[in-house]
CSV table of N, CA, C and O in Angstrom, one decimal:
chain,number,residue,atom,x,y,z
A,11,ARG,N,0.9,-1.1,0.0
A,11,ARG,CA,0.0,0.0,-0.2
A,11,ARG,C,0.7,1.3,0.4
A,11,ARG,O,2.1,1.3,0.9
A,12,MET,N,0.7,2.3,-0.8
A,12,MET,CA,1.1,3.6,-0.8
A,12,MET,C,1.1,4.4,0.4
A,12,MET,O,-0.1,4.4,1.1
A,13,ILE,N,1.8,5.3,1.1
A,13,ILE,CA,2.0,6.1,2.0
A,13,ILE,C,2.0,7.1,1.6
A,13,ILE,O,2.5,7.7,0.5
A,14,ALA,N,0.8,8.0,1.8
A,14,ALA,CA,0.0,9.5,1.3
A,14,ALA,C,1.5,10.3,1.9
A,14,ALA,O,2.2,10.2,3.0
A,15,ALA,N,2.1,11.6,1.2
A,15,ALA,CA,2.7,12.4,1.4
A,15,ALA,C,1.7,13.1,3.0
A,15,ALA,O,0.7,13.4,3.1
A,16,LEU,N,2.8,13.4,3.7
A,16,LEU,CA,2.4,14.4,5.0
A,16,LEU,C,2.1,13.5,5.8
A,16,LEU,O,1.7,14.0,7.5
A,17,THR,N,2.3,12.0,5.9
A,17,THR,CA,1.8,11.1,6.8
A,17,THR,C,3.0,11.2,8.0
A,17,THR,O,4.1,11.4,7.2
A,18,ARG,N,2.5,11.1,9.0
A,18,ARG,CA,3.5,11.5,10.3
A,18,ARG,C,3.7,10.1,10.7
A,18,ARG,O,2.8,9.0,10.9
A,19,PHE,N,5.1,9.3,10.9
A,19,PHE,CA,5.5,8.2,11.7
A,19,PHE,C,6.7,8.7,12.7
A,19,PHE,O,7.4,9.1,12.4
A,20,GLY,N,6.2,8.8,13.8
A,20,GLY,CA,7.4,9.4,15.3
A,20,GLY,C,7.2,10.8,14.6
A,20,GLY,O,6.6,11.5,14.8
A,21,HIS,N,9.0,10.9,14.6
A,21,HIS,CA,9.5,12.0,14.4
A,21,HIS,C,9.6,12.5,12.6
A,21,HIS,O,10.1,13.5,12.4
A,22,LEU,N,9.1,11.2,11.8
A,22,LEU,CA,9.3,11.6,10.5
A,22,LEU,C,7.9,11.8,10.0
A,22,LEU,O,7.2,11.5,10.2
A,23,THR,N,8.1,12.7,8.9
A,23,THR,CA,6.9,13.1,8.2
A,23,THR,C,7.2,13.0,6.8
A,23,THR,O,8.4,13.2,6.2
A,24,VAL,N,6.5,11.9,6.1
A,24,VAL,CA,6.7,11.3,4.5
A,24,VAL,C,6.2,12.6,3.7
A,24,VAL,O,5.6,13.5,3.8
A,25,THR,N,7.6,13.1,2.7
A,25,THR,CA,7.4,13.9,1.8
A,25,THR,C,7.2,13.7,0.1
A,25,THR,O,6.4,14.2,-0.4
A,26,ARG,N,7.8,12.4,-0.2
A,26,ARG,CA,7.4,11.9,-1.2
A,26,ARG,C,8.0,10.5,-1.2
A,26,ARG,O,9.1,10.0,-0.7
A,27,ARG,N,7.4,9.9,-2.3
A,27,ARG,CA,7.8,8.6,-2.3
A,27,ARG,C,9.5,8.6,-3.0
A,27,ARG,O,9.9,9.8,-4.0
A,28,ALA,N,10.4,7.7,-2.7
A,28,ALA,CA,11.6,7.9,-3.6
A,28,ALA,C,12.1,6.6,-4.4
A,28,ALA,O,10.9,5.8,-4.5
A,29,THR,N,12.8,6.9,-4.9
A,29,THR,CA,13.7,5.7,-6.0
A,29,THR,C,13.6,4.6,-5.1
A,29,THR,O,14.0,4.3,-4.5
A,30,ASN,N,12.8,3.3,-5.8
A,30,ASN,CA,13.3,1.7,-5.1
A,30,ASN,C,14.4,1.6,-5.0
A,30,ASN,O,15.4,2.0,-6.1
A,31,ALA,N,14.8,0.8,-4.3
A,31,ALA,CA,16.1,0.1,-3.9
A,31,ALA,C,16.3,-0.8,-5.1
A,31,ALA,O,15.4,-1.7,-5.6
A,32,LYS,N,17.6,-0.8,-6.0
A,32,LYS,CA,18.2,-1.6,-6.7
A,32,LYS,C,19.1,-2.6,-6.5
A,32,LYS,O,19.5,-2.4,-5.3
A,33,GLY,N,19.2,-3.3,-7.1
A,33,GLY,CA,20.5,-4.3,-6.4
A,33,GLY,C,19.7,-5.9,-6.4
A,33,GLY,O,18.6,-6.3,-7.0
A,34,ARG,N,20.5,-6.8,-5.5
A,34,ARG,CA,20.3,-7.7,-5.4
A,34,ARG,C,19.8,-8.2,-4.0
A,34,ARG,O,20.1,-7.2,-3.1
A,35,GLY,N,19.3,-9.4,-3.8
A,35,GLY,CA,19.0,-9.7,-2.6
A,35,GLY,C,17.6,-9.0,-1.9
A,35,GLY,O,16.8,-8.9,-2.9
A,36,GLU,N,17.4,-8.9,-0.4
A,36,GLU,CA,16.2,-8.7,0.1
A,36,GLU,C,16.1,-7.2,-0.3
A,36,GLU,O,14.4,-7.0,-0.1
A,37,ASN,N,16.6,-6.3,-0.4
A,37,ASN,CA,16.3,-5.0,-0.8
A,37,ASN,C,15.8,-4.5,-2.0
A,37,ASN,O,15.4,-3.5,-2.2
A,38,LYS,N,16.0,-5.6,-2.8
A,38,LYS,CA,15.5,-5.3,-4.2
A,38,LYS,C,14.2,-4.9,-4.4
A,38,LYS,O,13.2,-5.5,-4.0
A,39,GLY,N,13.6,-3.8,-4.9
A,39,GLY,CA,12.3,-3.6,-5.4
A,39,GLY,C,11.6,-3.1,-4.0
A,39,GLY,O,10.5,-2.6,-4.4
A,40,ASN,N,12.2,-2.7,-3.1
A,40,ASN,CA,11.5,-2.2,-1.9
A,40,ASN,C,11.1,-0.7,-2.2
A,40,ASN,O,12.2,-0.1,-2.5
A,41,VAL,N,10.0,-0.2,-1.9
A,41,VAL,CA,9.2,1.0,-1.7
A,41,VAL,C,10.2,1.7,-0.8
A,41,VAL,O,9.9,1.5,0.4
A,42,ARG,N,10.7,2.9,-1.1
A,42,ARG,CA,11.2,3.8,-0.2
A,42,ARG,C,10.8,5.3,-0.2
A,42,ARG,O,9.9,5.6,-1.4
A,43,TYR,N,10.4,5.9,0.7
A,43,TYR,CA,9.9,7.2,0.9
A,43,TYR,C,11.2,8.1,1.5
A,43,TYR,O,12.0,7.8,2.5
A,44,ARG,N,11.0,9.2,1.1
A,44,ARG,CA,11.7,10.5,1.7
A,44,ARG,C,11.1,10.8,2.5
A,44,ARG,O,10.1,11.4,2.5
A,45,CYS,N,11.6,11.1,3.7
A,45,CYS,CA,11.0,11.9,4.9
A,45,CYS,C,11.5,12.9,5.4
A,45,CYS,O,12.9,13.3,5.3
A,46,ARG,N,11.0,14.1,6.1
A,46,ARG,CA,11.8,15.0,6.7
A,46,ARG,C,11.4,14.8,8.5
A,46,ARG,O,10.5,14.4,9.1
A,47,CYS,N,12.5,15.0,9.5
A,47,CYS,CA,12.6,14.6,11.0
A,47,CYS,C,12.3,16.3,11.4
A,47,CYS,O,12.6,17.0,11.0
A,48,ASP,N,11.5,16.1,12.4
A,48,ASP,CA,11.4,16.9,13.3
A,48,ASP,C,12.6,18.2,13.7
A,48,ASP,O,12.6,19.1,13.7
A,49,CYS,N,13.7,17.3,13.2
A,49,CYS,CA,15.0,18.3,13.7
A,49,CYS,C,15.3,19.1,12.4
A,49,CYS,O,16.3,19.8,12.4
A,50,GLY,N,14.8,18.8,11.4
A,50,GLY,CA,15.0,19.8,10.5
A,50,GLY,C,15.7,18.8,9.0
A,50,GLY,O,15.7,19.3,7.9
A,51,TRP,N,16.6,17.8,9.3
A,51,TRP,CA,16.8,16.9,8.2
A,51,TRP,C,15.9,16.3,7.4
A,51,TRP,O,15.2,15.9,7.8
A,52,ASP,N,16.1,16.9,6.1
A,52,ASP,CA,15.1,16.2,5.1
A,52,ASP,C,14.9,15.4,4.3
A,52,ASP,O,14.6,14.9,3.2
A,53,ARG,N,16.3,14.9,4.1
A,53,ARG,CA,16.9,13.5,3.2
A,53,ARG,C,17.0,12.3,3.9
A,53,ARG,O,17.8,11.5,3.5
A,54,VAL,N,15.9,11.8,4.8
A,54,VAL,CA,16.0,10.7,5.3
A,54,VAL,C,15.1,9.6,4.3
A,54,VAL,O,14.2,9.8,4.2
A,55,ILE,N,15.9,8.6,4.0
A,55,ILE,CA,15.3,7.4,3.1
A,55,ILE,C,15.0,6.2,3.7
A,55,ILE,O,15.9,5.5,4.4
A,56,VAL,N,13.7,6.0,3.9
A,56,VAL,CA,13.0,4.8,4.7
A,56,VAL,C,12.3,3.7,4.1
A,56,VAL,O,11.3,4.4,2.9
A,57,ARG,N,12.6,2.9,4.2
A,57,ARG,CA,11.6,1.9,3.7
A,57,ARG,C,10.1,1.9,4.3
A,57,ARG,O,10.2,1.9,5.0
A,58,GLY,N,9.3,1.5,3.4
A,58,GLY,CA,7.9,2.0,3.4
A,58,GLY,C,7.5,1.2,4.7
A,58,GLY,O,6.7,1.3,5.4
A,59,SER,N,8.1,-0.3,4.5
A,59,SER,CA,7.8,-1.3,5.3
A,59,SER,C,8.0,-1.1,7.1
A,59,SER,O,7.6,-1.5,8.0
A,60,HIS,N,9.1,-0.1,6.9
A,60,HIS,CA,9.8,-0.2,8.4
A,60,HIS,C,9.3,1.2,9.2
A,60,HIS,O,9.0,1.0,9.9
A,61,LEU,N,8.8,2.1,8.1
A,61,LEU,CA,7.6,3.3,8.7
A,61,LEU,C,6.4,2.6,9.1
A,61,LEU,O,5.7,3.0,10.5
A,62,GLU,N,5.9,1.5,8.2
A,62,GLU,CA,4.7,1.3,8.9
A,62,GLU,C,4.7,0.2,10.4
A,62,GLU,O,3.8,-0.1,11.1
A,63,GLN,N,6.1,-0.7,10.4
A,63,GLN,CA,6.1,-1.4,11.6
A,63,GLN,C,6.8,-0.7,12.6
A,63,GLN,O,6.8,-1.4,13.7
A,64,GLY,N,6.9,0.4,12.3
A,64,GLY,CA,7.6,1.2,13.6
A,64,GLY,C,8.9,1.1,14.0
A,64,GLY,O,9.3,1.4,15.3
A,65,ARG,N,9.6,0.3,12.8
A,65,ARG,CA,11.0,0.2,13.1
A,65,ARG,C,12.0,1.4,13.0
A,65,ARG,O,12.8,1.5,13.3
A,66,VAL,N,11.5,2.4,12.3
A,66,VAL,CA,12.2,3.4,12.0
A,66,VAL,C,11.4,4.8,12.5
A,66,VAL,O,10.1,4.9,11.9
A,67,ARG,N,11.8,5.5,13.3
A,67,ARG,CA,10.9,6.7,13.8
A,67,ARG,C,11.6,8.0,13.9
A,67,ARG,O,10.6,9.1,14.1
A,68,ALA,N,12.7,8.0,13.3
A,68,ALA,CA,13.5,9.5,13.4
A,68,ALA,C,14.8,9.2,12.6
A,68,ALA,O,15.2,8.1,12.5
A,69,CYS,N,15.6,10.1,12.4
A,69,CYS,CA,16.8,10.0,11.7
A,69,CYS,C,17.8,9.7,12.6
A,69,CYS,O,17.5,9.5,14.0
A,70,VAL,N,18.9,9.3,12.3
A,70,VAL,CA,20.0,8.6,13.1
A,70,VAL,C,20.2,9.3,14.2
A,70,VAL,O,20.3,8.7,15.1
A,71,LYS,N,20.9,10.6,13.6
A,71,LYS,CA,21.0,11.6,14.7
A,71,LYS,C,20.1,11.7,15.8
A,71,LYS,O,20.3,11.5,16.9
A,72,CYS,N,18.8,11.9,15.3
A,72,CYS,CA,17.7,12.3,16.8
A,72,CYS,C,17.6,10.7,17.5
A,72,CYS,O,17.4,10.7,18.6
A,73,ALA,N,17.5,9.4,16.6
A,73,ALA,CA,17.3,8.0,17.3
A,73,ALA,C,18.3,7.9,18.1
A,73,ALA,O,18.1,7.3,19.3
A,74,ASP,N,19.6,8.4,18.0
A,74,ASP,CA,20.7,7.9,19.0
A,74,ASP,C,20.7,8.9,20.2
A,74,ASP,O,21.3,8.2,21.5
A,75,GLN,N,20.1,9.9,20.4
A,75,GLN,CA,19.5,11.0,21.2
A,75,GLN,C,18.2,10.3,22.2
A,75,GLN,O,18.4,11.1,23.5
A,76,GLN,N,17.8,9.3,22.0
A,76,GLN,CA,16.7,9.1,22.6
A,76,GLN,C,17.3,8.0,23.5
A,76,GLN,O,18.2,7.3,23.1
A,77,PRO,N,16.5,7.7,24.4
A,77,PRO,CA,16.6,6.9,25.8
A,77,PRO,C,16.4,5.5,25.3
A,77,PRO,O,15.6,5.2,24.6
């Protein structure tokens, strides 16, 4: 299922769909999204399934600061 722009997941807001992952193995063809974190970083690329499952909720910088 597609994730609409401006949908929030934790500290991330989806801005648009990114290019699908290329290559071999488990990452091939996964739908990815470009997101903006609450800290202002706007080039966060995340797999759609990771957003929906709650596995990624912030950029790396912000995730490291959370307890």
